[in-house]
C-alpha positions as YAML, in Angstrom:
chain: A
units: angstrom
residues:
- id: 1
  name: UNK
  ca: [0.00, 0.00, 0.00]
- id: 2
  name: UNK
  ca: [2.83, 2.38, 0.92]
- id: 3
  name: UNK
  ca: [4.54, 1.55, -2.39]
- id: 4
  name: UNK
  ca: [1.37, 2.37, -4.27]
- id: 5
  name: UNK
  ca: [1.09, 5.81, -2.66]
- id: 6
  name: UNK
  ca: [4.78, 6.51, -3.23]
- id: 7
  name: UNK
  ca: [4.41, 5.67, -6.93]
- id: 8
  name: UNK
  ca: [1.39, 7.99, -7.24]
- id: 9
  name: UNK
  ca: [3.26, 10.82, -5.52]
- id: 10
  name: UNK
  ca: [6.26, 10.39, -7.80]
- id: 11
  name: UNK
  ca: [3.97, 10.55, -10.82]
- id: 12
  name: UNK
  ca: [2.35, 13.77, -9.62]
- id: 13
  name: UNK
  ca: [5.80, 15.31, -9.07]
- id: 14
  name: UNK
  ca: [6.88, 14.44, -12.62]
- id: 15
  name: UNK
  ca: [3.66, 15.86, -14.09]
- id: 16
  name: UNK
  ca: [4.02, 19.01, -11.99]
- id: 17
  name: UNK
  ca: [7.64, 19.50, -13.08]
- id: 18
  name: UNK
  ca: [6.67, 19.11, -16.73]
- id: 19
  name: UNK
  ca: [3.82, 21.62, -16.43]
- id: 20
  name: UNK
  ca: [6.09, 24.11, -14.62]
- id: 21
  name: UNK
  ca: [8.76, 23.77, -17.32]
- id: 22
  name: UNK
  ca: [6.22, 24.32, -20.10]
- id: 23
  name: UNK
  ca: [4.76, 27.35, -18.30]
- id: 24
  name: UNK
  ca: [8.24, 28.81, -17.75]
- id: 25
  name: UNK
  ca: [9.13, 28.35, -21.44]
- id: 26
  name: UNK
  ca: [5.88, 30.06, -22.50]
- id: 27
  name: UNK
  ca: [6.49, 33.02, -20.16]
- id: 28
  name: UNK
  ca: [10.06, 33.52, -21.38]
- id: 29
  name: UNK
  ca: [9.07, 33.50, -25.09]
- id: 30
  name: UNK
  ca: [8.55, 37.05, -26.52]
- id: 31
  name: UNK
  ca: [4.85, 37.84, -27.02]
- id: 32
  name: UNK
  ca: [3.91, 37.57, -30.70]
- id: 33
  name: UNK
  ca: [1.60, 40.58, -30.56]
- id: 34
  name: UNK
  ca: [4.42, 42.75, -29.20]
- id: 35
  name: UNK
  ca: [6.78, 41.64, -31.97]
- id: 36
  name: UNK
  ca: [4.17, 42.38, -34.67]
- id: 37
  name: UNK
  ca: [3.37, 45.79, -33.19]
- id: 38
  name: UNK
  ca: [7.02, 46.79, -33.00]
- id: 39
  name: UNK
  ca: [7.60, 45.74, -36.62]
- id: 40
  name: UNK
  ca: [4.62, 47.68, -37.97]
- id: 41
  name: UNK
  ca: [5.79, 51.07, -39.25]
- id: 42
  name: UNK
  ca: [3.31, 53.97, -39.57]
- id: 43
  name: UNK
  ca: [4.90, 55.05, -42.89]
- id: 44
  name: UNK
  ca: [3.73, 53.99, -46.33]
- id: 45
  name: UNK
  ca: [4.51, 55.13, -49.87]
- id: 46
  name: UNK
  ca: [2.85, 54.54, -53.23]
- id: 47
  name: UNK
  ca: [4.01, 55.09, -56.79]
- id: 48
  name: UNK
  ca: [1.21, 55.40, -59.31]
- id: 49
  name: UNK
  ca: [0.51, 56.10, -62.95]
- id: 50
  name: UNK
  ca: [-2.08, 58.86, -62.81]
- id: 51
  name: UNK
  ca: [-4.63, 59.98, -65.40]
- id: 52
  name: UNK
  ca: [-5.63, 63.64, -65.03]
- id: 53
  name: UNK
  ca: [-9.07, 64.08, -66.62]
- id: 54
  name: UNK
  ca: [-10.28, 67.68, -66.63]
- id: 55
  name: UNK
  ca: [-13.79, 69.05, -66.83]
- id: 56
  name: UNK
  ca: [-14.01, 71.02, -70.10]
- id: 57
  name: UNK
  ca: [-15.73, 74.12, -68.82]
- id: 58
  name: UNK
  ca: [-14.94, 77.79, -68.31]
- id: 59
  name: UNK
  ca: [-15.73, 81.25, -69.61]
- id: 60
  name: UNK
  ca: [-14.43, 84.62, -70.75]
- id: 61
  name: UNK
  ca: [-16.11, 87.44, -68.87]
- id: 62
  name: UNK
  ca: [-18.47, 89.51, -71.01]
- id: 63
  name: UNK
  ca: [-18.66, 87.07, -73.95]
- id: 64
  name: UNK
  ca: [-21.92, 85.13, -74.07]
- id: 65
  name: UNK
  ca: [-21.60, 81.43, -74.81]
- id: 66
  name: UNK
  ca: [-17.82, 81.43, -74.33]
- id: 67
  name: UNK
  ca: [-16.25, 78.24, -73.07]
- id: 68
  name: UNK
  ca: [-12.85, 76.59, -72.51]
- id: 69
  name: UNK
  ca: [-11.45, 73.10, -72.91]
- id: 70
  name: UNK
  ca: [-8.26, 71.52, -71.53]
- id: 71
  name: UNK
  ca: [-6.00, 68.63, -72.44]
- id: 72
  name: UNK
  ca: [-5.92, 65.44, -70.35]
- id: 73
  name: UNK
  ca: [-2.60, 63.89, -69.32]
- id: 74
  name: UNK
  ca: [-1.02, 60.76, -67.83]
- id: 75
  name: UNK
  ca: [1.78, 61.36, -65.32]
- id: 76
  name: UNK
  ca: [3.81, 59.56, -62.61]
- id: 77
  name: UNK
  ca: [2.77, 60.34, -59.04]
- id: 78
  name: UNK
  ca: [4.20, 59.74, -55.55]
- id: 79
  name: UNK
  ca: [2.25, 59.74, -52.32]
- id: 80
  name: UNK
  ca: [3.39, 59.45, -48.73]
- id: 81
  name: UNK
  ca: [1.06, 58.24, -45.96]
- id: 82
  name: UNK
  ca: [1.35, 58.26, -42.18]
- id: 83
  name: UNK
  ca: [-0.92, 56.01, -40.10]
- id: 84
  name: UNK
  ca: [-1.96, 57.48, -36.75]
- id: 85
  name: UNK
  ca: [-3.90, 54.28, -36.03]
- id: 86
  name: UNK
  ca: [-4.77, 51.16, -38.05]
- id: 87
  name: UNK
  ca: [-7.79, 53.07, -39.42]
- id: 88
  name: UNK
  ca: [-6.76, 56.75, -39.59]
- id: 89
  name: UNK
  ca: [-4.04, 58.02, -41.93]
- id: 90
  name: UNK
  ca: [-2.93, 61.24, -43.62]
- id: 91
  name: UNK
  ca: [-1.74, 61.19, -47.22]
- id: 92
  name: UNK
  ca: [0.33, 63.73, -49.17]
- id: 93
  name: UNK
  ca: [0.09, 63.46, -52.96]
- id: 94
  name: UNK
  ca: [2.90, 64.84, -55.14]
- id: 95
  name: UNK
  ca: [3.02, 65.17, -58.90]
- id: 96
  name: UNK
  ca: [3.14, 67.76, -61.66]
- id: 97
  name: UNK
  ca: [1.45, 68.02, -65.05]
- id: 98
  name: UNK
  ca: [0.49, 70.50, -67.75]
- id: 99
  name: UNK
  ca: [-2.68, 71.57, -69.54]
- id: 100
  name: UNK
  ca: [-3.28, 73.06, -72.97]
- id: 101
  name: UNK
  ca: [-6.06, 75.65, -72.79]
- id: 102
  name: UNK
  ca: [-8.29, 75.97, -75.87]
- id: 103
  name: UNK
  ca: [-11.11, 78.36, -76.70]
- id: 104
  name: UNK
  ca: [-14.52, 76.68, -77.08]
- id: 105
  name: UNK
  ca: [-18.18, 77.53, -77.43]
- id: 106
  name: UNK
  ca: [-18.84, 80.89, -79.08]
- id: 107
  name: UNK
  ca: [-15.09, 81.67, -79.14]
- id: 108
  name: UNK
  ca: [-13.95, 78.32, -80.56]
- id: 109
  name: UNK
  ca: [-12.63, 80.08, -83.67]
- id: 110
  name: UNK
  ca: [-9.88, 81.71, -81.57]
- id: 111
  name: UNK
  ca: [-8.15, 78.33, -81.29]
- id: 112
  name: UNK
  ca: [-5.48, 77.55, -78.74]
- id: 113
  name: UNK
  ca: [-5.19, 80.02, -75.85]
- id: 114
  name: UNK
  ca: [-1.97, 78.70, -74.29]
- id: 115
  name: UNK
  ca: [-0.33, 76.18, -72.01]
- id: 116
  name: UNK
  ca: [0.34, 76.06, -68.27]
- id: 117
  name: UNK
  ca: [2.15, 73.65, -65.94]
- id: 118
  name: UNK
  ca: [0.59, 72.95, -62.57]
- id: 119
  name: UNK
  ca: [1.80, 71.49, -59.29]
- id: 120
  name: UNK
  ca: [-1.19, 70.35, -57.19]
- id: 121
  name: UNK
  ca: [0.01, 69.03, -53.78]
- id: 122
  name: UNK
  ca: [-2.96, 67.51, -51.98]
- id: 123
  name: UNK
  ca: [-3.36, 66.37, -48.38]
- id: 124
  name: UNK
  ca: [-6.20, 64.05, -47.40]
- id: 125
  name: UNK
  ca: [-7.29, 62.52, -44.11]
- id: 126
  name: UNK
  ca: [-8.34, 58.93, -44.70]
- id: 127
  name: UNK
  ca: [-10.34, 56.20, -43.01]
- id: 128
  name: UNK
  ca: [-9.05, 52.68, -43.79]
- id: 129
  name: UNK
  ca: [-11.34, 49.67, -43.39]
- id: 130
  name: UNK
  ca: [-9.46, 46.73, -41.85]
- id: 131
  name: UNK
  ca: [-12.07, 43.93, -41.79]
- id: 132
  name: UNK
  ca: [-11.46, 42.46, -45.26]
- id: 133
  name: UNK
  ca: [-8.11, 40.74, -44.96]
- id: 134
  name: UNK
  ca: [-5.67, 41.63, -47.74]
- id: 135
  name: UNK
  ca: [-8.29, 43.89, -49.37]
- id: 136
  name: UNK
  ca: [-8.07, 47.29, -47.64]
- id: 137
  name: UNK
  ca: [-10.46, 49.94, -48.97]
- id: 138
  name: UNK
  ca: [-10.37, 53.56, -47.80]
- id: 139
  name: UNK
  ca: [-12.11, 56.91, -48.21]
- id: 140
  name: UNK
  ca: [-10.64, 60.36, -47.72]
- id: 141
  name: UNK
  ca: [-11.25, 64.09, -47.85]
- id: 142
  name: UNK
  ca: [-8.84, 66.99, -47.77]
- id: 143
  name: UNK
  ca: [-7.48, 70.12, -49.36]
- id: 144
  name: UNK
  ca: [-5.55, 70.90, -52.52]
- id: 145
  name: UNK
  ca: [-3.42, 73.94, -53.39]
- id: 146
  name: UNK
  ca: [-2.55, 74.21, -57.08]
- id: 147
  name: UNK
  ca: [0.43, 76.25, -58.27]
- id: 148
  name: UNK
  ca: [0.43, 77.30, -61.94]
- id: 149
  name: UNK
  ca: [3.84, 77.96, -63.50]
- id: 150
  name: UNK
  ca: [5.60, 78.21, -66.88]
- id: 151
  name: UNK
  ca: [2.47, 79.76, -68.37]
- id: 152
  name: UNK
  ca: [2.52, 80.96, -71.96]
- id: 153
  name: UNK
  ca: [0.03, 82.22, -74.55]
- id: 154
  name: UNK
  ca: [-0.32, 80.85, -78.07]
- id: 155
  name: UNK
  ca: [-0.87, 82.60, -81.40]
- id: 156
  name: UNK
  ca: [-2.63, 85.94, -80.84]
- id: 157
  name: UNK
  ca: [-2.75, 85.29, -77.07]
- id: 158
  name: UNK
  ca: [-0.05, 86.45, -74.67]
- id: 159
  name: UNK
  ca: [0.51, 86.98, -70.94]
- id: 160
  name: UNK
  ca: [-1.54, 83.95, -69.89]
- id: 161
  name: UNK
  ca: [-1.91, 83.99, -66.11]
- id: 162
  name: UNK
  ca: [-3.96, 81.41, -64.18]
- id: 163
  name: UNK
  ca: [-4.11, 82.16, -60.47]
- id: 164
  name: UNK
  ca: [-2.96, 79.72, -57.79]
- id: 165
  name: UNK
  ca: [-5.98, 78.28, -56.08]
- id: 166
  name: UNK
  ca: [-7.13, 76.31, -53.01]
- id: 167
  name: UNK
  ca: [-9.65, 73.54, -53.63]
- id: 168
  name: UNK
  ca: [-11.33, 70.68, -51.82]
- id: 169
  name: UNK
  ca: [-10.51, 67.03, -52.55]
- id: 170
  name: UNK
  ca: [-12.47, 63.78, -52.16]
- id: 171
  name: UNK
  ca: [-10.95, 60.32, -52.47]
- id: 172
  name: UNK
  ca: [-11.83, 56.63, -52.60]
- id: 173
  name: UNK
  ca: [-9.53, 53.69, -53.24]
- id: 174
  name: UNK
  ca: [-8.11, 50.40, -52.04]
- id: 175
  name: UNK
  ca: [-4.87, 48.55, -51.44]
- id: 176
  name: UNK
  ca: [-4.60, 44.81, -52.04]
- id: 177
  name: UNK
  ca: [-1.68, 43.63, -49.93]
- id: 178
  name: UNK
  ca: [0.42, 40.77, -51.33]
- id: 179
  name: UNK
  ca: [2.39, 40.44, -48.07]
- id: 180
  name: UNK
  ca: [3.18, 42.57, -44.99]
- id: 181
  name: UNK
  ca: [4.97, 45.20, -47.10]
- id: 182
  name: UNK
  ca: [3.98, 45.08, -50.78]
- id: 183
  name: UNK
  ca: [0.62, 45.66, -52.35]
- id: 184
  name: UNK
  ca: [-1.29, 46.97, -55.37]
- id: 185
  name: UNK
  ca: [-3.31, 50.19, -55.29]
- id: 186
  name: UNK
  ca: [-6.20, 51.75, -57.18]
- id: 187
  name: UNK
  ca: [-7.31, 55.27, -56.32]
- id: 188
  name: UNK
  ca: [-9.76, 57.93, -57.56]
- id: 189
  name: UNK
  ca: [-9.78, 61.56, -56.47]
- id: 190
  name: UNK
  ca: [-11.99, 64.50, -57.36]
- id: 191
  name: UNK
  ca: [-10.38, 67.94, -57.09]
- id: 192
  name: UNK
  ca: [-12.65, 70.98, -57.02]
- id: 193
  name: UNK
  ca: [-10.55, 73.59, -58.81]
- id: 194
  name: UNK
  ca: [-11.95, 76.73, -60.50]
- id: 195
  name: UNK
  ca: [-9.23, 79.39, -60.70]
- id: 196
  name: UNK
  ca: [-9.61, 82.85, -62.25]
- id: 197
  name: UNK
  ca: [-7.46, 83.54, -65.29]
- id: 198
  name: UNK
  ca: [-6.47, 86.36, -67.60]
- id: 199
  name: UNK
  ca: [-4.79, 86.73, -70.97]
- id: 200
  name: UNK
  ca: [-4.16, 89.38, -73.62]
- id: 201
  name: UNK
  ca: [-5.67, 88.91, -77.09]
- id: 202
  name: UNK
  ca: [-3.77, 91.17, -79.51]
- id: 203
  name: UNK
  ca: [-3.21, 93.57, -76.65]
- id: 204
  name: UNK
  ca: [-6.80, 93.44, -75.33]
- id: 205
  name: UNK
  ca: [-7.02, 92.03, -71.81]
- id: 206
  name: UNK
  ca: [-9.51, 89.21, -71.22]
- id: 207
  name: UNK
  ca: [-10.49, 87.64, -67.90]
- id: 208
  name: UNK
  ca: [-12.57, 84.68, -66.87]
- id: 209
  name: UNK
  ca: [-12.79, 81.47, -64.85]
- id: 210
  name: UNK
  ca: [-11.28, 78.09, -65.72]
- id: 211
  name: UNK
  ca: [-13.47, 75.30, -64.31]
- id: 212
  name: UNK
  ca: [-10.90, 72.50, -64.35]
- id: 213
  name: UNK
  ca: [-12.37, 70.29, -61.57]
- id: 214
  name: UNK
  ca: [-10.22, 67.29, -62.57]
- id: 215
  name: UNK
  ca: [-10.63, 63.60, -61.82]
- id: 216
  name: UNK
  ca: [-7.37, 61.90, -60.82]
- id: 217
  name: UNK
  ca: [-7.50, 58.18, -61.58]
- id: 218
  name: UNK
  ca: [-4.44, 56.21, -60.53]
- id: 219
  name: UNK
  ca: [-3.07, 52.68, -60.20]
- id: 220
  name: UNK
  ca: [0.27, 51.56, -58.86]
- id: 221
  name: UNK
  ca: [2.34, 49.89, -56.17]
- id: 222
  name: UNK
  ca: [2.12, 50.24, -52.38]
- id: 223
  name: UNK
  ca: [4.99, 49.72, -49.94]
- id: 224
  name: UNK
  ca: [4.40, 49.67, -46.16]
- id: 225
  name: UNK
  ca: [7.62, 50.06, -44.13]
...
């Protein structure tokens, strides 16, 4: 009987030692959540090909039925994002393009008005949805400030001057992450941009409003640091 109890006690000791060793090993291992959190950088960049599709609308003051049209372009674009949380991020969009300005409507016979380059840095505050696995859609809203530079008239037009302008921006898009760092991106923005402009036509000054209001449609590559 004593031997039986001694055997049972020895078994309990062995089981207890094994459980203690396993518990100690688990406690000493670094927590996986902590490792993942430390490795997750708040910084992200994207490189996109961007189509700039303008709204062909505008006017020359004092000329009924006058209108304007603008060329569309495809350009490279870089954006930089910073994630405050998993859901909230700020994005800065950088790129530059140009637009040919043409007379339209009742003044279409005047032909090409000129050309201007524009730099439209845009900052948006975004909400990222995180419940769809690798598919990560987002929406955003923000502000745009467009600088016009290297402006020139064409033909009988000279002294083209389109004013720099602040505009609102709306955004929707998604990233599809291939792994923890690399992904594919598709993004659409609407910029509300209606600057005043002026130009000389054979020495006669003209003024008006250029209702550009472009769509920015982009696709490219995402990298999360």
